[in-house]
Structure formats: structure tokens, C-alpha cells
CSV table of C-alpha atoms in Angstrom, one decimal:
chain,number,residue,atom,x,y,z
A,1,MET,CA,96.4,150.1,61.8
A,2,GLN,CA,96.2,147.5,58.9
A,3,LEU,CA,94.1,147.2,56.1
A,4,LEU,CA,92.4,144.4,55.1
A,5,ALA,CA,89.9,142.9,52.5
A,6,VAL,CA,88.2,139.6,53.0
A,7,GLY,CA,85.8,137.8,50.9
A,8,LEU,CA,84.2,135.6,48.2
A,9,ASN,CA,83.9,136.4,44.3
A,10,HIS,CA,82.7,134.3,41.3
A,11,ASN,CA,86.0,132.8,41.2
A,12,THR,CA,86.1,131.3,44.7
A,13,ALA,CA,82.2,130.3,45.4
A,14,PRO,CA,79.4,129.3,43.4
A,15,VAL,CA,76.4,131.3,43.2
A,16,SER,CA,74.7,129.4,45.5
A,17,LEU,CA,77.4,130.2,48.4
A,18,ARG,CA,77.4,133.8,47.3
A,19,GLU,CA,73.7,134.4,47.8
A,20,GLN,CA,74.0,132.9,51.0
A,21,LEU,CA,76.8,135.6,52.0
A,22,ALA,CA,74.9,138.2,50.1
A,23,PHE,CA,73.9,141.7,52.0
A,24,ALA,CA,70.8,143.3,51.0
A,25,PRO,CA,70.7,147.0,50.2
A,26,GLU,CA,69.4,147.8,53.5
A,27,GLN,CA,71.0,145.3,55.5
A,28,LEU,CA,74.5,147.3,54.6
A,29,GLY,CA,74.3,150.1,57.0
A,30,GLN,CA,73.4,147.9,59.4
A,31,ALA,CA,76.2,145.5,58.6
A,32,VAL,CA,79.2,148.5,58.7
A,33,VAL,CA,78.0,149.1,62.1
A,34,ALA,CA,77.8,145.8,63.5
A,35,ALA,CA,81.5,144.9,61.6
A,36,ARG,CA,82.7,148.0,63.4
A,37,SER,CA,81.4,146.8,66.6
A,38,TRP,CA,82.9,142.9,65.6
A,39,PHE,CA,86.4,144.4,66.0
A,40,GLU,CA,86.2,146.7,68.9
A,41,ARG,CA,84.7,144.1,71.0
A,42,ILE,CA,88.3,142.2,70.3
A,43,ASP,CA,90.3,145.6,70.4
A,44,HIS,CA,88.9,148.0,72.5
A,45,ARG,CA,90.7,151.4,71.5
A,46,GLY,CA,88.1,151.6,69.0
A,47,SER,CA,88.7,153.9,65.3
A,48,ASP,CA,88.3,150.7,63.2
A,49,GLU,CA,87.1,151.4,59.8
A,50,ALA,CA,84.5,148.7,57.7
A,51,ALA,CA,83.1,149.0,54.6
A,52,ILE,CA,80.9,146.5,52.9
A,53,LEU,CA,80.6,145.9,49.1
A,54,SER,CA,78.1,143.3,47.9
A,55,THR,CA,77.0,142.5,44.3
A,56,CYS,CA,75.9,139.5,42.5
A,57,ASN,CA,79.2,138.8,41.6
A,58,ARG,CA,81.0,139.6,44.7
A,59,THR,CA,80.9,140.0,48.8
A,60,GLU,CA,83.6,141.7,50.3
A,61,LEU,CA,84.5,143.1,53.8
A,62,TYR,CA,87.0,146.3,53.4
A,63,ALA,CA,89.1,147.3,57.1
A,64,ALA,CA,91.0,149.0,59.0
A,65,SER,CA,91.7,147.9,62.1
A,66,ARG,CA,94.3,147.4,65.3
A,67,VAL,CA,93.0,143.6,66.2
A,68,PRO,CA,96.1,141.5,65.9
A,69,ASP,CA,94.4,138.8,64.0
A,70,SER,CA,92.0,141.2,62.1
A,71,LEU,CA,91.7,139.0,59.0
A,72,ASP,CA,90.4,136.0,60.8
A,73,ALA,CA,88.1,138.4,62.6
A,74,GLY,CA,86.9,139.8,59.1
A,75,ALA,CA,86.3,136.2,57.9
A,76,HIS,CA,84.6,135.3,61.2
A,77,PHE,CA,82.3,138.5,61.3
A,78,LEU,CA,80.9,137.5,57.5
A,79,ALA,CA,80.1,133.9,58.8
A,80,ASP,CA,78.5,135.2,62.0
A,81,PHE,CA,76.5,137.9,60.3
A,82,HIS,CA,75.0,135.4,57.9
A,83,LYS,CA,74.7,132.4,60.5
A,84,LEU,CA,76.7,130.2,58.4
A,85,ASN,CA,79.0,127.4,59.0
A,86,TYR,CA,82.4,128.9,59.4
A,87,ALA,CA,84.4,126.1,58.4
A,88,GLU,CA,82.2,125.4,55.2
A,89,LEU,CA,82.9,129.1,54.7
A,90,ARG,CA,85.9,129.3,54.8
A,91,PRO,CA,87.8,127.8,51.6
A,92,HIS,CA,85.9,130.1,49.5
A,93,LEU,CA,87.0,133.1,51.1
A,94,TYR,CA,90.1,135.1,50.0
A,95,LEU,CA,92.1,137.2,53.3
A,96,LEU,CA,94.4,139.9,52.0
A,97,PRO,CA,96.1,141.9,54.5
A,98,GLN,CA,97.4,145.6,53.5
A,99,HIS,CA,99.3,145.2,50.4
A,100,ASP,CA,97.6,142.8,48.6
A,101,ALA,CA,94.3,144.5,50.1
A,102,VAL,CA,95.2,147.5,48.2
A,103,ARG,CA,96.3,145.8,44.9
A,104,HIS,CA,92.6,144.1,45.7
A,105,THR,CA,91.0,147.2,45.7
A,106,PHE,CA,92.8,149.4,42.7
A,107,ARG,CA,91.6,145.8,40.3
A,108,VAL,CA,88.5,145.5,41.7
A,109,ALA,CA,87.6,149.0,41.3
A,110,SER,CA,89.2,149.3,37.4
A,111,GLY,CA,87.2,146.0,36.5
A,112,LEU,CA,90.1,143.2,36.7
A,113,ASP,CA,88.8,141.3,38.9
A,114,SER,CA,85.1,141.3,36.9
A,115,MET,CA,83.5,138.5,35.5
A,116,VAL,CA,83.0,140.7,32.4
A,117,LEU,CA,86.8,142.1,32.3
A,118,GLY,CA,86.4,146.0,32.3
A,119,GLU,CA,83.2,146.4,32.8
A,120,THR,CA,82.4,149.8,34.3
A,121,GLN,CA,78.8,148.8,36.6
A,122,ILE,CA,81.4,147.8,40.1
A,123,LEU,CA,82.5,151.2,39.7
A,124,GLY,CA,79.3,152.6,40.7
A,125,GLN,CA,78.5,149.8,42.7
A,126,ILE,CA,81.7,150.5,45.1
A,127,LYS,CA,81.0,154.2,45.5
A,128,ASP,CA,77.3,153.3,46.2
A,129,ALA,CA,79.1,151.1,49.0
A,130,ILE,CA,81.3,153.4,50.3
A,131,ARG,CA,78.6,156.1,50.6
A,132,THR,CA,76.6,153.7,53.1
A,133,ALA,CA,79.7,152.8,54.6
A,134,ASP,CA,80.2,156.9,55.4
A,135,GLU,CA,76.7,157.6,56.4
A,136,ALA,CA,77.1,154.8,59.0
A,137,GLY,CA,80.2,156.1,60.2
A,138,GLY,CA,82.7,153.3,59.0
A,139,LEU,CA,85.1,155.5,57.0
A,140,GLY,CA,88.0,156.9,58.7
A,141,THR,CA,91.7,158.4,56.9
A,142,TYR,CA,92.3,154.9,55.9
A,143,LEU,CA,89.5,153.6,54.1
A,144,HIS,CA,88.3,156.8,52.8
A,145,GLN,CA,92.0,157.5,51.5
A,146,LEU,CA,92.0,154.2,50.0
A,147,PHE,CA,88.7,154.1,48.0
A,148,GLN,CA,89.4,157.9,46.8
A,149,ARG,CA,92.8,156.5,45.3
A,150,SER,CA,91.0,153.4,43.6
A,151,PHE,CA,88.4,155.6,41.7
A,152,SER,CA,91.5,157.2,40.5
A,153,VAL,CA,92.8,154.4,39.5
A,154,ALA,CA,89.8,153.2,37.7
A,155,LYS,CA,89.8,156.5,36.0
A,156,GLU,CA,93.3,156.2,35.1
A,157,VAL,CA,93.5,152.4,33.6
A,158,ARG,CA,90.2,153.2,31.9
A,159,SER,CA,91.4,156.4,30.0
A,160,THR,CA,95.0,154.8,29.2
A,161,THR,CA,94.4,151.0,28.1
A,162,GLU,CA,91.9,149.3,25.8
A,163,ILE,CA,90.8,147.0,28.9
A,164,GLY,CA,86.9,147.3,28.1
A,165,ALA,CA,87.4,147.5,24.3
A,166,HIS,CA,86.6,143.8,23.4
A,167,SER,CA,84.4,143.0,26.4
A,168,VAL,CA,81.0,141.1,26.1
A,169,SER,CA,78.9,142.6,28.5
A,170,MET,CA,76.3,140.2,30.6
A,171,ALA,CA,73.5,141.9,28.8
A,172,ALA,CA,75.1,141.4,25.3
A,173,ALA,CA,76.0,137.3,26.5
A,174,ALA,CA,72.0,137.0,27.5
A,175,VAL,CA,70.8,138.5,23.8
A,176,ARG,CA,73.4,135.9,22.3
A,177,LEU,CA,71.9,132.6,24.6
A,178,SER,CA,68.5,133.8,23.7
A,179,GLN,CA,69.2,133.6,20.1
A,180,ARG,CA,70.0,129.6,20.3
A,181,ILE,CA,66.4,129.1,21.7
A,182,PHE,CA,64.7,132.1,18.7
A,183,ASP,CA,66.0,132.6,16.1
A,184,LYS,CA,64.3,135.6,15.4
A,185,ILE,CA,64.4,137.9,18.8
A,186,PHE,CA,61.3,140.2,17.0
A,187,ASP,CA,59.1,137.4,16.7
A,188,THR,CA,59.6,136.8,20.9
A,189,ASN,CA,57.6,138.9,24.0
A,190,VAL,CA,60.0,139.9,26.4
A,191,LEU,CA,59.8,140.5,30.3
A,192,PHE,CA,62.3,142.5,32.5
A,193,ILE,CA,61.8,142.0,36.3
A,194,GLY,CA,63.2,145.2,38.2
A,195,ALA,CA,64.3,147.9,37.1
A,196,GLY,CA,68.0,148.5,38.3
A,197,GLU,CA,71.0,149.0,36.5
A,198,MET,CA,71.4,145.5,35.3
A,199,ILE,CA,67.7,145.8,33.8
A,200,GLU,CA,67.8,149.1,31.9
A,201,LEU,CA,71.0,147.2,30.1
A,202,CYS,CA,69.4,144.6,29.5
A,203,ALA,CA,66.6,146.1,28.2
A,204,THR,CA,69.2,148.5,26.0
A,205,HIS,CA,70.3,145.3,24.6
A,206,PHE,CA,66.9,143.6,23.9
A,207,ALA,CA,65.3,146.7,22.7
A,208,ALA,CA,68.1,147.0,19.9
A,209,GLN,CA,66.5,143.8,18.4
A,210,ASN,CA,63.1,145.1,18.1
A,211,PRO,CA,61.3,142.4,20.0
A,212,LYS,CA,57.3,142.2,19.6
A,213,SER,CA,56.8,143.3,23.2
A,214,ILE,CA,58.7,144.5,26.3
A,215,THR,CA,57.1,144.5,29.4
A,216,ILE,CA,58.9,145.9,32.7
A,217,ALA,CA,57.4,144.1,36.1
A,218,ASN,CA,58.6,146.1,39.1
A,219,ARG,CA,57.5,146.1,42.7
A,220,THR,CA,56.7,149.6,42.4
A,221,LEU,CA,55.3,150.5,39.3
A,222,ASP,CA,55.8,154.5,38.6
A,223,ARG,CA,59.4,153.4,38.3
A,224,GLY,CA,58.5,150.2,36.0
A,225,GLU,CA,56.7,152.7,33.8
A,226,ILE,CA,59.5,155.4,33.4
A,227,LEU,CA,61.9,152.7,32.3
A,228,ALA,CA,59.5,151.1,30.3
A,229,HIS,CA,58.6,154.4,28.0
A,230,ARG,CA,62.1,154.3,27.1
A,231,PHE,CA,61.8,151.2,25.0
A,232,GLY,CA,58.0,151.5,24.2
A,233,GLY,CA,57.2,148.9,26.0
A,234,ARG,CA,54.8,149.0,29.4
A,235,ALA,CA,54.7,148.1,33.1
A,236,ILE,CA,53.4,145.6,35.5
A,237,ARG,CA,53.5,145.0,39.3
A,238,LEU,CA,55.1,142.0,40.5
A,239,ALA,CA,51.9,140.8,41.7
A,240,GLU,CA,50.6,140.4,38.2
A,241,LEU,CA,53.6,137.5,37.5
A,242,GLN,CA,51.3,134.7,38.4
A,243,ASP,CA,48.8,135.3,35.6
A,244,LYS,CA,50.8,136.9,33.1
A,245,LEU,CA,54.1,135.0,32.7
A,246,HIS,CA,52.2,132.5,30.4
A,247,GLN,CA,52.7,135.4,27.7
A,248,TYR,CA,56.1,135.8,27.6
A,249,ASP,CA,59.3,134.1,25.7
A,250,ILE,CA,62.2,135.7,27.1
A,251,VAL,CA,62.3,136.4,31.2
A,252,ILE,CA,65.1,138.1,32.5
A,253,SER,CA,65.2,139.2,36.4
A,254,CYS,CA,67.4,140.9,38.5
A,255,THR,CA,65.8,142.3,41.7
A,256,ALA,CA,67.2,142.7,45.4
A,257,SER,CA,65.0,140.3,46.6
A,258,SER,CA,66.1,138.2,49.1
A,259,LEU,CA,63.5,135.4,48.5
A,260,PRO,CA,62.6,133.8,44.9
A,261,LEU,CA,59.8,135.5,43.2
A,262,ILE,CA,59.4,132.8,40.5
A,263,GLY,CA,58.6,129.4,42.1
A,264,LEU,CA,58.4,125.9,40.6
A,265,GLY,CA,54.5,126.0,40.3
A,266,MET,CA,54.3,129.0,38.8
A,267,VAL,CA,56.6,128.4,35.7
A,268,GLU,CA,54.7,124.8,35.6
A,269,ARG,CA,51.4,126.6,35.2
A,270,ALA,CA,53.0,128.9,32.6
A,271,ILE,CA,54.5,126.4,30.2
A,272,LYS,CA,51.2,124.7,30.8
A,273,ALA,CA,49.3,127.6,29.2
A,274,ARG,CA,52.1,128.0,26.8
A,275,ARG,CA,51.2,124.2,25.9
A,276,HIS,CA,55.0,123.9,26.2
A,277,LYS,CA,56.2,126.3,23.5
A,278,PRO,CA,59.7,127.1,25.1
A,279,MET,CA,60.5,129.6,27.5
A,280,PHE,CA,64.6,131.5,28.2
A,281,MET,CA,64.9,132.7,31.7
A,282,VAL,CA,68.0,134.6,33.1
A,283,ASP,CA,68.3,135.0,36.6
A,284,LEU,CA,71.3,137.6,37.2
A,285,ALA,CA,69.8,138.1,40.9
A,286,VAL,CA,72.1,137.0,43.9
A,287,PRO,CA,70.5,136.0,45.9
A,288,ARG,CA,68.6,134.4,42.9
A,289,ASP,CA,64.9,135.4,41.9
A,290,ILE,CA,63.9,132.2,40.1
A,291,GLU,CA,64.1,128.9,42.2
A,292,THR,CA,66.7,126.6,40.9
A,293,GLU,CA,64.6,123.8,40.9
A,294,VAL,CA,62.6,125.4,37.1
A,295,GLY,CA,65.9,124.9,35.3
A,296,ARG,CA,64.6,120.9,35.5
A,297,LEU,CA,61.9,121.3,33.4
A,298,ASN,CA,62.0,120.3,29.9
A,299,ASP,CA,60.6,123.4,28.2
A,300,VAL,CA,62.6,126.2,30.3
A,301,PHE,CA,66.3,127.2,29.5
A,302,LEU,CA,67.2,128.3,32.9
A,303,TYR,CA,70.5,130.1,33.1
A,304,THR,CA,72.2,131.9,36.2
A,305,VAL,CA,74.6,135.0,36.1
A,306,ASP,CA,77.8,132.5,36.7
A,307,ASP,CA,76.6,130.8,33.1
A,308,LEU,CA,76.8,133.9,31.5
A,309,GLY,CA,80.1,134.5,33.2
A,310,LYS,CA,81.2,131.8,30.8
A,311,VAL,CA,80.0,132.6,27.8
A,312,VAL,CA,82.0,136.6,28.2
A,313,GLN,CA,85.3,134.7,28.7
A,314,THR,CA,85.5,134.1,25.5
A,315,GLY,CA,88.0,136.5,23.6
A,316,MET,CA,90.4,136.9,26.8
A,317,GLU,CA,93.5,136.0,24.5
A,318,ASN,CA,92.5,139.6,23.0
A,319,ARG,CA,92.6,141.5,25.7
A,320,GLN,CA,95.8,140.1,27.6
A,321,ALA,CA,98.0,143.1,26.3
A,322,ALA,CA,95.5,145.6,27.7
A,323,VAL,CA,95.6,143.8,31.0
A,324,ALA,CA,99.3,143.9,31.6
A,325,GLN,CA,99.0,147.5,31.0
A,326,ALA,CA,96.4,148.4,33.3
A,327,GLU,CA,98.6,145.7,36.0
A,328,ALA,CA,101.6,147.7,35.4
A,329,ILE,CA,99.6,151.2,36.4
A,330,ILE,CA,97.8,149.5,39.6
A,331,GLU,CA,101.4,148.1,40.5
A,332,THR,CA,102.4,151.8,40.9
A,333,ARG,CA,100.0,153.3,42.3
A,334,VAL,CA,100.1,150.3,45.0
A,335,GLN,CA,103.6,151.5,45.8
A,336,SER,CA,102.4,154.8,45.9
A,337,PHE,CA,99.4,154.4,48.1
A,338,MET,CA,102.0,152.0,50.7
A,339,HIS,CA,104.1,154.8,50.7
A,340,TRP,CA,101.7,157.1,52.0
A,341,ILE,CA,100.6,154.4,54.5
A,342,ASP,CA,104.4,153.9,55.8
A,343,ASP,CA,104.3,158.0,56.4
A,344,ARG,CA,101.5,157.7,58.5
A,345,ALA,CA,102.8,155.3,61.3
A,346,VAL,CA,105.5,157.7,61.9
A,347,VAL,CA,103.1,160.9,62.2
A,348,PRO,CA,102.6,160.0,65.9
A,349,ILE,CA,106.8,159.9,66.3
A,350,ILE,CA,107.0,163.2,64.7
A,351,GLN,CA,103.7,164.7,66.7
A,352,SER,CA,105.9,163.4,70.0
A,353,LEU,CA,109.3,164.8,68.5
A,354,GLN,CA,107.6,168.2,68.4
A,355,GLU,CA,106.1,168.4,72.0
A,356,ASN,CA,108.8,167.3,73.2
A,357,GLY,CA,110.9,170.1,71.6
A,358,GLU,CA,108.4,172.6,72.5
A,359,ALA,CA,108.5,171.9,75.9
A,360,LEU,CA,112.3,172.4,75.8
A,361,ARG,CA,111.8,175.4,74.1
A,362,GLN,CA,109.5,176.9,76.5
A,363,LEU,CA,112.0,176.2,79.6
A,364,GLU,CA,114.7,177.8,77.8
A,365,LEU,CA,112.3,180.7,76.9
A,366,GLU,CA,111.2,181.3,80.3
A,367,ARG,CA,115.3,181.3,81.5
A,368,ALA,CA,116.2,183.5,79.3
A,369,ARG,CA,113.3,186.0,80.0
A,370,LYS,CA,114.1,185.8,83.7
A,371,MET,CA,117.8,187.0,83.3
A,372,LEU,CA,116.5,189.9,81.2
A,373,ALA,CA,114.3,190.9,83.9
A,374,LYS,CA,117.2,190.9,86.2
A,375,GLY,CA,119.1,193.3,83.8
A,376,GLU,CA,121.5,190.8,82.4
A,377,ASP,CA,123.4,191.8,79.3
A,378,ILE,CA,121.4,190.2,76.2
A,379,ASP,CA,124.4,189.0,74.8
A,380,ALA,CA,125.2,187.1,77.2
A,381,VAL,CA,121.1,186.2,77.4
A,382,LEU,CA,121.3,185.0,74.3
A,383,GLU,CA,124.6,182.5,74.5
A,384,ALA,CA,123.2,181.0,77.4
A,385,LEU,CA,119.7,180.6,75.6
A,386,SER,CA,121.1,179.0,72.4
A,387,LYS,CA,123.5,176.8,74.8
A,388,GLY,CA,120.8,175.7,77.1
A,389,LEU,CA,119.0,174.6,73.8
A,390,THR,CA,121.7,172.8,72.3
A,391,ALA,CA,122.4,171.3,75.2
A,392,LYS,CA,119.2,169.6,76.1
A,393,PHE,CA,118.4,168.6,71.9
A,394,MET,CA,121.6,166.8,72.6
A,395,HIS,CA,121.1,165.2,75.6
A,396,GLY,CA,118.9,162.3,74.8
A,397,PRO,CA,120.9,161.3,71.3
A,398,GLN,CA,124.0,161.0,73.3
A,399,GLN,CA,122.4,159.2,76.1
A,400,ALA,CA,120.9,156.7,73.4
A,401,LEU,CA,124.8,156.3,72.1
A,402,HIS,CA,126.4,156.0,75.1
A,403,ARG,CA,123.8,153.1,76.4
A,404,ALA,CA,123.9,151.8,73.1
A,405,GLN,CA,126.2,148.5,72.3
A,406,GLY,CA,127.3,146.3,69.4
A,407,GLU,CA,125.5,146.7,66.2
A,408,GLU,CA,123.0,149.1,67.7
A,409,ARG,CA,126.1,151.3,68.5
A,410,ALA,CA,127.2,151.5,65.0
A,411,HIS,CA,123.8,151.8,63.7
A,412,LEU,CA,123.3,154.9,66.1
A,413,ALA,CA,126.7,156.2,65.1
A,414,GLU,CA,125.9,156.3,61.4
A,415,LEU,CA,122.1,157.4,61.9
A,416,LEU,CA,122.5,160.7,64.2
A,417,PRO,CA,125.0,162.5,62.5
A,418,GLN,CA,122.4,162.5,59.3
A,419,LEU,CA,119.7,162.8,62.0
A,420,PHE,CA,121.2,166.4,63.1
A,421,ARG,CA,123.1,167.7,60.4
A,422,GLY,CA,121.1,170.9,59.4
A,423,ARG,CA,120.6,173.7,57.4
A,424,ARG,CA,124.0,175.9,57.2
């Protein structure tokens, strides 16, 4: 079994491609099953493991497979599942085998591969992805161990370094950008579309600026009202956006919709109703919630998740020492995990040796019982039993040494005494 990670992220692909490769939450279980089937069609021995992580910044397939070209197979799976041209997708993908896949997993969980260095949201996203994979039957010994260790590494990195101490969150970046358009946030009406973790984080940051009003638009009104109540706001249904969008100066959207919720025509009508008063919009969703054409309107300032990513990269030099410390921790834990994998590789050999030894023991034991049944002296029986066991256990190594030649014989001659140096 070989571990692998195949995918793309904010460093290797623009949001326009990431949204094409993104998996909707309701797709993930089905996709995990499809990934396992994809590998099993190539290698019929089965037992392949798979998990898929899909966020606004990355889509990654993690797997443990016996397929000889498993990395290439994983890359083709992603293209095939989303009906994308493989040749166009391939330059944006990273294909990470075994050792590199383990290091990458630990770095992702620790927030070192995030757009916001050291952010903690990714850990919860990984846990959700692993829970889904487990429910879909995608986890086995290898992936289960890999992700359990990644959680431990992430905890160690965050508790022993200052990796997140100087980070600027996407939510804080959104506030900072909005202040370029509106000097006084407390004079603005703010609309949040969605009710997930990212929207909750953004609402927290904007609420601290005491805006004139906060509104949550969500598909289910109950959930929207719960979040709105926390910030002294109100909730509306998504269906009401068409008629009420013009009321808002700042619009932050992050939903799991597979299609845009806000189109060019809707925003054009809103701007006209606002008499061309500026509107600041942030689309944190992947796939995007707001049509890209909206950004061409003169009175609209539209930012994507990638635009905010550029803002949060400021101050990187302040975090380099923490990064180096975190990387050292991760490298140590990678080596530990690779030792575990190596140990797993010899388990079948050990089991075979134990089974063979037990068979030989049973043969000699049965022979001793027959000698005792005939009334032979017990000391003679024990002597025969010990000699018989020794002869049988030594037969294989002696034959191997006789058949070997050259370097192989020299290697066996050095190795065998160590193998048979038992306790005294």
C-alpha cells in the first residue's frame, strides 16, 4: 500500500479553476466511493482507501492504494469526476507520493499551507472530510493513522510555536478592504449571505465596527435568525435578495451553492436603485456566489477569496521564525510516521514466520506425544523434541546459505548469526 496526495490549491490554481474542481458537501461521500472504485478497477485486490478535502482554497484526494501508477490514477480520477480536460488540469496539480504526501498532510493540518498562515479553520474542515470519508467506507488503517497523527502534529505546532500569532484573517482583511471604500463602517448596512463558519467569523469582525445594520441572508431562515440574533441583526431568505440587495453597502457571501446566487442583472438593478452609490462585495465562496462580470461595473468593488489572500500575506517576515520551528516539528513527526509505515510492511512477513514456526512446533510436539505414549523415557523424549525443533528451524537458513553465492552469501553470513542470537 502506498500513500498519496493529489490536488491543487490557491498557490497552484486560480479560483476560476478551483471552483471547477471543487466538491459540494453533498458530493463528498459519493466521490469517496467513486475514488475507491476507480483504484479497484485498476487493481482488483481492493482494500484501497480514499478521502477528499475540498475547501475554497484547495481540493485534494488522499489515498492508500496498491495501484502501480496510483498518483497518475488519482489525478485522472479528479479530472474524470468533474469532466475536465486532463491535459489542461495537469499543470495545476501536485502529485505527492508517500513521504511527500505525509509531510503535506501535516503541513495542511498545521495551517502552514493555508492562504492565511497558521489559521485554524482548516483543521475543522479536515475533520469534517475525514468523518465523511469514514462514513462512506473510505478509511482504513493507513489513512486513519495518517489523519490521527496529523491532528496531533497540528496541536503540537499550535501549542509550541507562534505560527498564528501575527496572522491576518480573511475576515479581518475584508474589513480592511471595505474601509478603503467606506471610511466609516458604522454608517453602512452590511449583508452576509450564508450562515457557515466563515460568515460567522466575518460577521464577528464587522460587528466590532458597529455598522448601522447587519442582515443574514440564508436558504433556511431559522439558521439565519440564530446567527443574526448573535449580532443584533435580522435574517432574510435568499429569495428576497432580488428585491433588497440595493439596501446594502457591504455584501459578504460564502455559501456552498454550485451556481452563482448574485448575477450581473441583479447587481445592475441594485446599483441603479442606489443611484450609483458604491457597493463593496466580497465573494469567499468556491464555486463563486457572485458572477465575475459584476466586478466590471463602475460602482461595484468586488473581491474574491484570492484577492483577500494577497492582503493577508503582508507581514510574512514576522512569522518566518515560527514557520521554521513548525517545519522542524513536522519533519520529526514525518520520520516517525514513515517508521510506522516501514513496520507495517514487515507485518505479513512476521505473520508468515510465526505461522511456519507454529506448524513445525506442532509436528515435533505430536511426535513427542507418540513417543511418550509408547512408554519411552521422558528425558529421551525431551532430548528428541529439542533436537527436532532445532533441526527444523535451522534447515531453511542453512539451505539458503548453501545456495547463495558471492555478495549474497557474504550478506547472509553476516545477517544469520544476528537473527539466531537468542536470549541466554
